[in-house]
Amino acid sequence: LEDANKPTFFDWTDLQRGACLIIFYAKKRTFLDMNQGVRQESPDSVMLFPAGFRDLVNEVQGYSNPNSCSYCGKPETTDHKLCRCKLCRVTRYCGRECQAPHWKKSHKKLCRHATMLSSLATLDFSTFNNFIDWNFVIEDPPTREEKEQKSKKAARDMLYEMGVQNPELSSMPARLETLLSAIENKSMEADTVTKKYLESSMFIRKLKQEDPEEARCFSVPVGETFLVQSLCAFLEAVKGSPDLRSHVVDLNLPRSMGGFVPGHQMSHFVLEEVLDCMFFALPIWQHEESIGDISWAVESHAVFERSKSLYEDNRRVWDIPNDDGPDALIVKNRVSGTCFFAYDNTETVARIGEHLAKARPNETVIRVLRATANESWADTIRRIATKQDVPDNVYTLWIREEVPLCGRFNPPREQQSLVEKLLDRERISHTDLLLRALGKTPANILHPREASFEEDEEDQQVDRSLGFMKCASCSVRKSRASFSKNQRRTKGALARCKECIHG
């Protein structure tokens, strides 16, 4: 039996001489040695009663008419009231003259199962077409497709535990499609992995209290999140062009313009939280679905001490080599041998992804890299995108994101090359970028009424000279040491302090 050490409805200590094992939907099977018997894989339709079969039948028959005595069968009338067993409050008797012999005969052994047996007595097996377990919750029988999926999952589990590659998952499209199909209906709010990650953020808890409308994005199905839809788009592109190894998506592009961001407004911080949540949940879901041979290298700006807690609860499965290192997250699956690497530097993530692919030529390595419309990063992005000796088992998902002080990308065009898509940004001066971030326009910046902007700029210059920055999240001026190097470099005036990110 599955989970045989913890059956759902009975205790193995009751399995003694004279006990009775009852199985719903038992089917006779012929085994490889040509012996015939019953194969039972799930304990949900099994029950063990501490009494013989004849006593069990007599007990059930006593519940066939709930308005009669369970021992002698005499019905209840206005002149003849029945009393209940004081322990189970289900079995009825004429009085002590019926209760005493029935207790001695069978009810002493089966009193604690009275509710279950009375439910069993009410079932009409001549017309019953649905499935139930010993909770007696009726459900529709599984469809052929559901049976096939369950059978495939069982075979996948067995091969996964043995460390053998599943022949049905020998290619990147097959592995990724199986994973995405298995998780698309999960709810971020209900799934234990995503729920734990989101509840650990002070920012998200505060957002749910102050802005429930924007917090709706945390209750959508996983299949509607940006990362999963981006991976689905990548998968379809690879199916159409098997030699494709890179795909570009836009983080800030709404669905109305071909992107994956929901129609309702979402702040950049919320998008980042949802994206990071999906990053760290994917390896765990991959393990739960017994899908091996996919390793990940992702660029994330999360606080890794927070995400590490998702894996620390199951050290039997997850090995965390850099347990004391807060700058990156490295996780290895002890069962499948696959790896997950997260860091906030594009070039490092790209390089680690290549190393993983060379060390594991039979695995698929998926890199998720970020690109901002920042001229200072152009050389790095061009170097990664044009590298020639990248292993063939590396697949790279590029995420273009718009940061006000870094500029904006132009809408992608099909005829563009990979490098052109990643570097095609608006040509705009640094002054205009700063004005746009502050909500100003070149036309009104020289107007006398805008003297406050000049004061703000002077304040920023003073802060920079003194080694201070203003956090875009809490609006508090703090020392530059309070901000990570990556936040200072890529976010500029929109940088968030370490305390706000960790919260």
Short mmCIF file of C-alpha atoms in Angstrom, two decimals:
data_model
loop_
_atom_site.label_atom_id
_atom_site.label_comp_id
_atom_site.label_asym_id
_atom_site.label_seq_id
_atom_site.Cartn_x
_atom_site.Cartn_y
_atom_site.Cartn_z
CA LEU A 1 0.00 0.00 0.00
CA GLU A 2 1.03 3.60 -0.62
CA ASP A 3 1.98 5.28 2.67
CA ALA A 4 1.54 1.89 4.30
CA ASN A 5 3.04 3.14 7.56
CA LYS A 6 0.21 5.71 7.87
CA PRO A 7 -3.07 4.30 6.52
CA THR A 8 -5.94 6.76 6.46
CA PHE A 9 -8.76 4.93 8.22
CA PHE A 10 -7.24 2.22 10.39
CA ASP A 11 -4.28 1.30 12.54
CA TRP A 12 -1.94 -1.56 11.66
CA THR A 13 -2.01 -2.70 15.29
CA ASP A 14 -5.57 -3.94 14.64
CA LEU A 15 -4.23 -6.49 12.14
CA GLN A 16 -4.49 -9.54 14.38
CA ARG A 17 -5.95 -13.02 14.18
CA GLY A 18 -9.72 -12.80 13.82
CA ALA A 19 -9.74 -9.31 12.29
CA CYS A 20 -11.50 -8.55 9.00
CA LEU A 21 -9.96 -6.58 6.11
CA ILE A 22 -12.52 -4.95 3.80
CA ILE A 23 -11.61 -3.49 0.38
CA PHE A 24 -13.86 -1.34 -1.80
CA TYR A 25 -13.66 -2.15 -5.54
CA ALA A 26 -11.46 -5.20 -5.10
CA LYS A 27 -10.58 -6.77 -8.48
CA LYS A 28 -9.18 -10.21 -9.12
CA ARG A 29 -5.86 -10.06 -10.97
CA THR A 30 -3.49 -12.62 -12.44
CA PHE A 31 0.14 -12.02 -11.49
CA LEU A 32 3.36 -12.90 -13.34
CA ASP A 33 3.64 -16.23 -11.49
CA MET A 34 0.07 -17.02 -12.70
CA ASN A 35 -1.33 -16.86 -9.19
CA GLN A 36 -4.54 -14.89 -8.78
CA GLY A 37 -5.32 -12.39 -6.09
CA VAL A 38 -6.09 -8.75 -5.29
CA ARG A 39 -3.56 -5.96 -5.84
CA GLN A 40 -4.27 -2.92 -3.66
CA GLU A 41 -2.15 0.24 -4.03
CA SER A 42 -4.11 2.86 -2.09
CA PRO A 43 -5.27 2.67 1.54
CA ASP A 44 -8.19 5.06 0.90
CA SER A 45 -10.51 2.19 -0.07
CA VAL A 46 -9.25 -0.24 2.62
CA MET A 47 -10.56 -0.68 6.16
CA LEU A 48 -9.52 -3.05 8.94
CA PHE A 49 -12.15 -4.02 11.52
CA PRO A 50 -11.17 -5.78 14.81
CA ALA A 51 -13.91 -8.41 14.49
CA GLY A 52 -14.75 -11.51 12.46
CA PHE A 53 -16.72 -11.38 9.21
CA ARG A 54 -19.91 -12.88 10.66
CA ASP A 55 -19.95 -10.39 13.55
CA LEU A 56 -19.30 -7.58 11.08
CA VAL A 57 -22.22 -8.64 8.88
CA ASN A 58 -24.57 -8.86 11.87
CA GLU A 59 -23.50 -5.40 13.02
CA VAL A 60 -24.11 -3.85 9.59
CA GLN A 61 -27.50 -5.55 9.28
CA GLY A 62 -28.45 -3.99 12.60
CA TYR A 63 -28.05 -0.55 11.00
CA SER A 64 -30.14 -1.37 7.92
CA ASN A 65 -33.19 0.20 9.56
CA PRO A 66 -32.11 3.20 11.67
CA ASN A 67 -35.49 3.30 13.44
CA SER A 68 -35.34 -0.22 14.84
CA CYS A 69 -33.38 -2.06 17.52
CA SER A 70 -29.92 -3.08 16.31
CA TYR A 71 -30.17 -6.41 18.15
CA CYS A 72 -33.73 -7.72 17.89
CA GLY A 73 -35.01 -5.53 15.03
CA LYS A 74 -38.12 -4.31 16.84
CA PRO A 75 -39.20 -0.95 15.34
CA GLU A 76 -39.61 2.22 17.37
CA THR A 77 -43.21 3.39 17.99
CA THR A 78 -44.89 6.02 20.14
CA ASP A 79 -45.38 3.38 22.82
CA HIS A 80 -41.96 1.80 22.37
CA LYS A 81 -39.07 4.25 22.52
CA LEU A 82 -35.55 3.12 21.74
CA CYS A 83 -32.43 4.23 23.63
CA ARG A 84 -28.95 4.87 22.18
CA CYS A 85 -25.56 3.46 23.05
CA LYS A 86 -23.90 5.96 25.40
CA LEU A 87 -20.53 5.61 23.66
CA CYS A 88 -21.21 5.77 19.92
CA ARG A 89 -24.65 7.46 20.07
CA VAL A 90 -25.54 5.60 16.86
CA THR A 91 -26.65 2.08 17.82
CA ARG A 92 -30.22 1.80 19.17
CA TYR A 93 -31.73 -0.75 21.59
CA CYS A 94 -35.04 -1.63 23.18
CA GLY A 95 -33.33 -1.53 26.53
CA ARG A 96 -30.66 -3.25 28.58
CA GLU A 97 -32.13 -6.63 27.69
CA CYS A 98 -30.95 -6.07 24.09
CA GLN A 99 -27.92 -3.90 24.76
CA ALA A 100 -26.10 -6.37 27.06
CA PRO A 101 -26.07 -9.42 24.73
CA HIS A 102 -25.31 -7.25 21.66
CA TRP A 103 -22.34 -5.67 23.45
CA LYS A 104 -20.99 -9.08 24.36
CA LYS A 105 -21.61 -10.51 20.89
CA SER A 106 -20.04 -7.86 18.60
CA HIS A 107 -20.64 -4.24 19.57
CA LYS A 108 -17.82 -4.15 22.12
CA LYS A 109 -15.33 -4.61 19.26
CA LEU A 110 -17.10 -2.39 16.74
CA CYS A 111 -18.58 0.40 18.84
CA ARG A 112 -15.92 2.92 17.73
CA HIS A 113 -16.71 2.10 14.09
CA ALA A 114 -20.48 2.52 14.45
CA THR A 115 -20.68 5.73 12.36
CA MET A 116 -18.73 4.14 9.51
CA LEU A 117 -20.75 0.92 9.56
CA SER A 118 -24.08 2.76 9.66
CA SER A 119 -22.99 4.72 6.56
CA LEU A 120 -22.01 1.46 4.87
CA ALA A 121 -25.44 -0.03 5.62
CA THR A 122 -27.22 2.80 3.80
CA LEU A 123 -25.40 2.31 0.48
CA ASP A 124 -27.40 0.78 -2.37
CA PHE A 125 -24.81 -1.22 -4.30
CA SER A 126 -27.37 -2.34 -6.88
CA THR A 127 -27.57 1.17 -8.41
CA PHE A 128 -24.38 2.82 -7.13
CA ASN A 129 -22.23 4.20 -10.00
CA ASN A 130 -19.78 6.47 -8.19
CA PHE A 131 -16.63 5.95 -6.17
CA ILE A 132 -16.32 6.49 -2.43
CA ASP A 133 -13.72 5.94 0.23
CA TRP A 134 -14.28 5.11 3.91
CA ASN A 135 -15.18 8.75 4.56
CA PHE A 136 -18.20 8.00 2.37
CA VAL A 137 -17.68 11.09 0.26
CA ILE A 138 -19.13 10.30 -3.15
CA GLU A 139 -17.08 11.31 -6.18
CA ASP A 140 -17.26 10.63 -9.90
CA PRO A 141 -15.20 7.69 -11.11
CA PRO A 142 -11.95 8.64 -12.86
CA THR A 143 -12.10 9.17 -16.61
CA ARG A 144 -9.90 7.27 -19.04
CA GLU A 145 -7.61 10.31 -19.36
CA GLU A 146 -7.30 10.58 -15.57
CA LYS A 147 -6.47 6.88 -15.32
CA GLU A 148 -3.81 7.27 -18.01
CA GLN A 149 -2.31 10.29 -16.24
CA LYS A 150 -2.24 8.41 -12.94
CA SER A 151 -0.58 5.43 -14.60
CA LYS A 152 2.05 7.65 -16.23
CA LYS A 153 2.68 9.41 -12.92
CA ALA A 154 3.16 6.06 -11.15
CA ALA A 155 5.68 4.94 -13.78
CA ARG A 156 7.41 8.32 -13.60
CA ASP A 157 7.66 8.07 -9.81
CA MET A 158 9.22 4.62 -9.98
CA LEU A 159 11.85 5.58 -12.57
CA TYR A 160 12.56 8.84 -10.75
CA GLU A 161 13.24 7.11 -7.44
CA MET A 162 15.52 4.63 -9.24
CA GLY A 163 17.47 7.46 -10.88
CA VAL A 164 16.60 6.19 -14.37
CA GLN A 165 15.77 8.56 -17.21
CA ASN A 166 12.15 8.30 -18.29
CA PRO A 167 12.10 7.43 -22.04
CA GLU A 168 8.97 9.54 -22.48
CA LEU A 169 10.85 12.58 -21.12
CA SER A 170 13.98 12.30 -23.24
CA SER A 171 13.71 15.79 -24.82
CA MET A 172 13.46 19.33 -23.49
CA PRO A 173 9.91 19.93 -24.88
CA ALA A 174 8.61 16.71 -23.30
CA ARG A 175 10.13 17.47 -19.89
CA LEU A 176 9.06 21.11 -19.78
CA GLU A 177 5.57 20.43 -21.14
CA THR A 178 4.96 17.71 -18.55
CA LEU A 179 6.05 20.05 -15.76
CA LEU A 180 3.99 23.03 -16.94
CA SER A 181 0.88 20.88 -17.49
CA ALA A 182 1.18 19.46 -13.97
CA ILE A 183 1.40 22.86 -12.23
CA GLU A 184 -0.83 25.10 -14.35
CA ASN A 185 -3.92 24.61 -12.15
CA LYS A 186 -2.16 25.16 -8.84
CA SER A 187 -3.25 28.23 -6.88
CA MET A 188 -0.54 30.53 -5.57
CA GLU A 189 -2.67 31.29 -2.53
CA ALA A 190 -3.44 27.64 -1.72
CA ASP A 191 -0.24 25.83 -2.70
CA THR A 192 1.93 25.22 0.37
CA VAL A 193 5.17 26.26 -1.37
CA THR A 194 4.05 29.60 -2.80
CA LYS A 195 1.92 30.35 0.25
CA LYS A 196 4.89 29.94 2.58
CA TYR A 197 7.10 32.17 0.42
CA LEU A 198 4.53 34.95 0.06
CA GLU A 199 3.58 34.94 3.75
CA SER A 200 7.24 35.42 4.69
CA SER A 201 7.23 38.90 3.09
CA MET A 202 6.25 41.85 5.24
CA PHE A 203 5.72 43.86 2.02
CA ILE A 204 3.11 41.39 0.72
CA ARG A 205 1.31 41.10 4.06
CA LYS A 206 1.04 44.89 4.19
CA LEU A 207 -0.10 45.05 0.56
CA LYS A 208 -2.94 42.58 1.20
CA GLN A 209 -4.19 44.81 4.02
CA GLU A 210 -3.83 48.17 2.27
CA ASP A 211 -4.44 47.34 -1.40
CA PRO A 212 -6.53 44.16 -1.83
CA GLU A 213 -7.10 44.97 -5.50
CA GLU A 214 -3.41 44.76 -6.39
CA ALA A 215 -2.98 41.77 -4.07
CA ARG A 216 -5.39 39.81 -6.30
CA CYS A 217 -2.41 38.76 -8.40
CA PHE A 218 -1.30 36.44 -5.57
CA SER A 219 -4.47 34.33 -5.86
CA VAL A 220 -4.34 33.58 -9.60
CA PRO A 221 -3.61 30.08 -10.93
CA VAL A 222 0.05 29.37 -11.50
CA GLY A 223 -0.67 28.92 -15.20
CA GLU A 224 -1.54 32.63 -15.45
CA THR A 225 1.69 33.92 -13.92
CA PHE A 226 4.25 35.70 -16.03
CA LEU A 227 7.02 33.10 -15.72
CA VAL A 228 4.86 30.07 -16.53
CA GLN A 229 3.26 31.78 -19.52
CA SER A 230 6.70 32.89 -20.71
CA LEU A 231 7.97 29.29 -20.44
CA CYS A 232 4.89 28.08 -22.33
CA ALA A 233 5.62 30.60 -25.11
CA PHE A 234 9.26 29.43 -25.16
CA LEU A 235 8.08 25.81 -25.36
CA GLU A 236 5.82 26.51 -28.32
CA ALA A 237 8.65 28.37 -30.08
CA VAL A 238 11.00 25.39 -29.58
CA LYS A 239 8.36 23.00 -30.91
CA GLY A 240 8.06 25.14 -34.03
CA SER A 241 11.82 25.48 -34.41
CA PRO A 242 13.73 22.62 -32.70
CA ASP A 243 17.08 24.39 -33.16
CA LEU A 244 15.90 27.44 -31.19
CA ARG A 245 17.81 27.99 -27.96
CA SER A 246 16.83 31.54 -26.90
CA HIS A 247 13.55 33.36 -26.46
CA VAL A 248 12.76 36.97 -25.47
CA VAL A 249 9.76 38.16 -23.42
CA ASP A 250 8.82 41.51 -21.87
CA LEU A 251 8.17 41.75 -18.13
CA ASN A 252 6.27 45.04 -18.29
CA LEU A 253 4.30 44.44 -21.49
CA PRO A 254 0.53 44.05 -20.80
CA ARG A 255 -1.54 41.30 -22.39
CA SER A 256 -3.29 43.83 -24.62
CA MET A 257 0.10 44.40 -26.32
CA GLY A 258 1.08 40.73 -26.55
CA GLY A 259 2.70 40.41 -23.13
CA PHE A 260 1.80 38.33 -20.08
CA VAL A 261 1.08 40.99 -17.46
CA PRO A 262 -2.60 40.91 -16.32
CA GLY A 263 -4.92 43.70 -17.33
CA HIS A 264 -5.10 45.25 -13.86
CA GLN A 265 -2.22 47.49 -12.84
CA MET A 266 0.69 45.79 -11.10
CA SER A 267 3.63 47.64 -9.61
CA HIS A 268 7.18 46.65 -10.49
CA PHE A 269 7.74 45.39 -6.93
CA VAL A 270 4.71 43.07 -7.14
CA LEU A 271 5.86 41.70 -10.48
CA GLU A 272 9.26 40.98 -8.94
CA GLU A 273 7.73 39.19 -5.94
CA VAL A 274 5.56 36.94 -8.13
CA LEU A 275 8.47 36.22 -10.46
CA ASP A 276 10.82 35.28 -7.58
CA CYS A 277 8.11 33.14 -6.00
CA MET A 278 7.80 31.11 -9.23
CA PHE A 279 11.58 30.78 -9.53
CA PHE A 280 11.95 29.10 -6.14
CA ALA A 281 8.79 26.96 -6.39
CA LEU A 282 9.63 25.37 -9.75
CA PRO A 283 12.35 22.94 -8.51
CA ILE A 284 10.08 21.77 -5.67
CA TRP A 285 7.14 21.19 -8.00
CA GLN A 286 9.47 19.45 -10.42
CA HIS A 287 10.47 17.04 -7.64
CA GLU A 288 6.84 16.47 -6.58
CA GLU A 289 5.96 15.51 -10.17
CA SER A 290 9.01 13.20 -10.46
CA ILE A 291 10.47 15.07 -13.42
CA GLY A 292 14.24 14.88 -13.57
CA ASP A 293 16.87 16.10 -16.03
CA ILE A 294 16.02 19.82 -15.81
CA SER A 295 18.45 22.12 -14.01
CA TRP A 296 17.91 25.85 -13.58
CA ALA A 297 20.12 28.94 -13.49
CA VAL A 298 18.07 32.08 -12.88
CA GLU A 299 18.84 35.74 -12.31
CA SER A 300 16.91 36.86 -9.25
CA HIS A 301 17.09 39.95 -7.07
CA ALA A 302 15.42 38.28 -4.09
CA VAL A 303 16.86 37.88 -0.60
CA PHE A 304 18.06 34.28 -0.70
CA GLU A 305 17.91 33.73 3.05
CA ARG A 306 14.14 33.98 2.72
CA SER A 307 13.87 31.60 -0.24
CA LYS A 308 16.25 29.09 1.35
CA SER A 309 13.65 28.28 3.99
CA LEU A 310 11.53 26.54 1.32
CA TYR A 311 14.18 23.82 0.98
CA GLU A 312 15.42 23.56 4.54
CA ASP A 313 12.30 21.67 5.67
CA ASN A 314 13.27 18.64 3.59
CA ARG A 315 17.02 18.14 3.82
CA ARG A 316 16.56 14.48 2.85
CA VAL A 317 15.81 15.71 -0.69
CA TRP A 318 17.56 19.09 -0.87
CA ASP A 319 21.27 19.69 -0.40
CA ILE A 320 22.23 23.36 0.09
CA PRO A 321 26.03 23.57 -0.33
CA ASN A 322 26.29 27.33 0.36
CA ASP A 323 24.26 27.13 3.55
CA ASP A 324 26.04 30.12 5.06
CA GLY A 325 26.22 32.25 1.92
CA PRO A 326 23.55 34.97 1.59
CA ASP A 327 24.67 36.20 -1.86
CA ALA A 328 23.46 33.25 -3.95
CA LEU A 329 21.25 30.19 -3.67
CA ILE A 330 22.60 26.80 -4.76
CA VAL A 331 20.33 23.79 -4.29
CA LYS A 332 20.91 20.21 -5.40
CA ASN A 333 18.25 17.50 -5.53
CA ARG A 334 19.69 14.41 -3.84
CA VAL A 335 17.20 12.13 -5.64
CA SER A 336 17.50 13.28 -9.27
CA GLY A 337 20.86 15.07 -9.10
CA THR A 338 19.44 18.21 -10.76
CA CYS A 339 20.56 21.65 -9.60
CA PHE A 340 19.04 25.08 -9.06
CA PHE A 341 21.21 28.21 -9.01
CA ALA A 342 20.01 31.77 -8.35
CA TYR A 343 22.11 34.93 -8.31
CA ASP A 344 21.66 38.62 -9.11
CA ASN A 345 24.42 38.98 -11.74
CA THR A 346 23.56 38.24 -15.38
CA GLU A 347 27.02 37.15 -16.51
CA THR A 348 27.56 34.84 -13.51
CA VAL A 349 24.18 33.14 -14.01
CA ALA A 350 24.92 32.64 -17.71
CA ARG A 351 28.34 31.15 -16.95
CA ILE A 352 27.03 28.79 -14.24
CA GLY A 353 24.30 27.61 -16.61
CA GLU A 354 26.97 26.65 -19.15
CA HIS A 355 29.02 24.80 -16.52
CA LEU A 356 25.93 22.82 -15.45
CA ALA A 357 25.20 21.88 -19.07
CA LYS A 358 28.77 20.70 -19.70
CA ALA A 359 28.80 18.63 -16.51
CA ARG A 360 25.35 17.15 -17.30
CA PRO A 361 25.17 16.63 -21.08
CA ASN A 362 21.99 14.52 -20.81
CA GLU A 363 20.10 17.19 -18.85
CA THR A 364 18.24 20.27 -20.00
CA VAL A 365 19.58 23.48 -18.44
CA ILE A 366 17.22 26.44 -18.54
CA ARG A 367 18.74 29.87 -17.94
CA VAL A 368 16.51 32.84 -17.10
CA LEU A 369 18.42 36.09 -17.68
CA ARG A 370 17.30 39.71 -17.27
CA ALA A 371 17.96 42.61 -19.65
CA THR A 372 17.35 46.29 -18.89
CA ALA A 373 17.52 49.13 -21.41
CA ASN A 374 20.69 50.33 -19.76
CA GLU A 375 23.56 51.26 -22.02
CA SER A 376 26.14 50.19 -19.44
CA TRP A 377 24.91 46.58 -19.70
CA ALA A 378 24.90 46.48 -23.51
CA ASP A 379 28.36 44.92 -23.83
CA THR A 380 27.57 42.19 -21.29
CA ILE A 381 24.29 41.29 -22.97
CA ARG A 382 25.90 41.29 -26.43
CA ARG A 383 28.72 39.07 -25.16
CA ILE A 384 26.32 36.48 -23.68
CA ALA A 385 23.90 36.50 -26.62
CA THR A 386 26.61 36.06 -29.27
CA LYS A 387 28.71 33.43 -27.46
CA GLN A 388 29.37 30.56 -29.86
CA ASP A 389 30.52 27.61 -27.72
CA VAL A 390 27.38 27.34 -25.56
CA PRO A 391 26.37 23.66 -25.06
CA ASP A 392 23.40 22.53 -27.12
CA ASN A 393 21.41 21.54 -24.01
CA VAL A 394 21.25 25.14 -22.73
CA TYR A 395 17.98 27.02 -23.28
CA THR A 396 17.91 30.73 -22.41
CA LEU A 397 14.80 32.74 -21.58
CA TRP A 398 15.60 36.46 -21.76
CA ILE A 399 13.33 38.80 -19.79
CA ARG A 400 13.37 42.42 -20.94
CA GLU A 401 12.28 44.78 -18.18
CA GLU A 402 11.81 48.52 -18.20
CA VAL A 403 13.29 50.54 -15.36
CA PRO A 404 12.51 54.29 -15.63
CA LEU A 405 16.08 55.45 -15.02
CA CYS A 406 17.48 52.85 -17.43
CA GLY A 407 15.22 53.61 -20.38
CA ARG A 408 12.63 51.70 -22.36
CA PHE A 409 12.77 48.99 -24.99
CA ASN A 410 11.16 49.37 -28.37
CA PRO A 411 8.44 46.79 -29.16
CA PRO A 412 10.08 43.59 -30.49
CA ARG A 413 9.80 42.72 -34.18
CA GLU A 414 9.88 39.23 -35.63
CA GLN A 415 12.62 39.97 -38.15
CA GLN A 416 15.02 41.16 -35.45
CA SER A 417 17.94 39.04 -34.33
CA LEU A 418 18.38 38.06 -30.68
CA VAL A 419 20.94 40.81 -30.05
CA GLU A 420 18.75 43.42 -31.75
CA LYS A 421 15.78 42.51 -29.55
CA LEU A 422 17.88 42.74 -26.41
CA LEU A 423 19.52 46.07 -27.30
CA ASP A 424 16.74 47.86 -29.24
CA ARG A 425 15.92 50.62 -26.77
CA GLU A 426 14.77 54.22 -26.96
CA ARG A 427 17.48 56.74 -27.62
CA ILE A 428 16.96 59.20 -24.81
CA SER A 429 19.33 61.36 -22.80
CA HIS A 430 20.08 60.75 -19.13
CA THR A 431 18.48 64.10 -18.29
CA ASP A 432 15.21 63.12 -19.97
CA LEU A 433 15.29 59.73 -18.20
CA LEU A 434 15.62 61.50 -14.86
CA LEU A 435 12.79 63.89 -15.70
CA ARG A 436 10.55 61.00 -16.77
CA ALA A 437 11.26 59.12 -13.53
CA LEU A 438 10.25 62.24 -11.56
CA GLY A 439 7.13 62.82 -13.65
CA LYS A 440 8.53 65.97 -15.26
CA THR A 441 8.77 67.01 -18.91
CA PRO A 442 11.46 69.07 -20.65
CA ALA A 443 8.81 71.66 -21.50
CA ASN A 444 7.99 72.57 -17.91
CA ILE A 445 11.29 71.91 -16.18
CA LEU A 446 12.44 75.50 -16.77
CA HIS A 447 9.17 77.00 -15.58
CA PRO A 448 9.55 79.05 -12.37
CA ARG A 449 6.85 76.98 -10.63
CA GLU A 450 9.09 73.91 -10.85
CA ALA A 451 11.72 75.26 -8.47
CA SER A 452 10.99 72.29 -6.17
CA PHE A 453 12.53 69.93 -8.74
CA GLU A 454 15.76 71.91 -8.67
CA GLU A 455 15.73 71.61 -4.89
CA ASP A 456 15.14 67.85 -5.13
CA GLU A 457 18.06 67.52 -7.53
CA GLU A 458 20.27 69.56 -5.21
CA ASP A 459 19.23 67.31 -2.31
CA GLN A 460 20.18 64.25 -4.35
CA GLN A 461 23.55 65.73 -5.19
CA VAL A 462 24.16 66.48 -1.51
CA ASP A 463 23.09 62.93 -0.58
CA ARG A 464 25.46 61.44 -3.15
CA SER A 465 28.35 63.56 -1.92
CA LEU A 466 27.66 62.41 1.65
CA GLY A 467 27.24 58.76 0.65
CA PHE A 468 23.45 58.56 1.16
CA MET A 469 20.57 57.31 -1.02
CA LYS A 470 16.80 57.50 -0.72
CA CYS A 471 14.95 54.17 -0.69
CA ALA A 472 12.21 54.02 -3.32
CA SER A 473 10.13 51.76 -1.07
CA CYS A 474 10.24 53.35 2.41
CA SER A 475 11.37 56.85 1.25
CA VAL A 476 14.02 56.97 3.98
CA ARG A 477 17.51 58.34 3.25
CA LYS A 478 20.08 55.72 4.19
CA SER A 479 23.78 55.11 3.68
CA ARG A 480 24.88 53.54 0.40
CA ALA A 481 25.90 50.44 2.36
CA SER A 482 22.18 49.86 3.05
CA PHE A 483 21.68 49.13 -0.67
CA SER A 484 23.09 46.14 -2.56
CA LYS A 485 25.53 46.82 -5.38
CA ASN A 486 23.09 45.39 -7.90
CA GLN A 487 20.26 47.67 -6.70
CA ARG A 488 22.49 50.72 -6.96
CA ARG A 489 23.77 49.73 -10.38
CA THR A 490 20.53 48.65 -12.11
CA LYS A 491 17.76 50.54 -10.30
CA GLY A 492 19.35 53.91 -9.72
CA ALA A 493 16.91 56.32 -8.02
CA LEU A 494 14.41 53.43 -7.74
CA ALA A 495 16.77 51.29 -5.65
CA ARG A 496 15.29 49.57 -2.58
CA CYS A 497 17.25 49.16 0.63
CA LYS A 498 18.16 45.71 1.93
CA GLU A 499 15.70 46.03 4.82
CA CYS A 500 12.73 46.63 2.51
CA ILE A 501 13.70 43.79 0.18
CA HIS A 502 14.21 41.39 3.09
CA GLY A 503 10.84 42.41 4.55
#
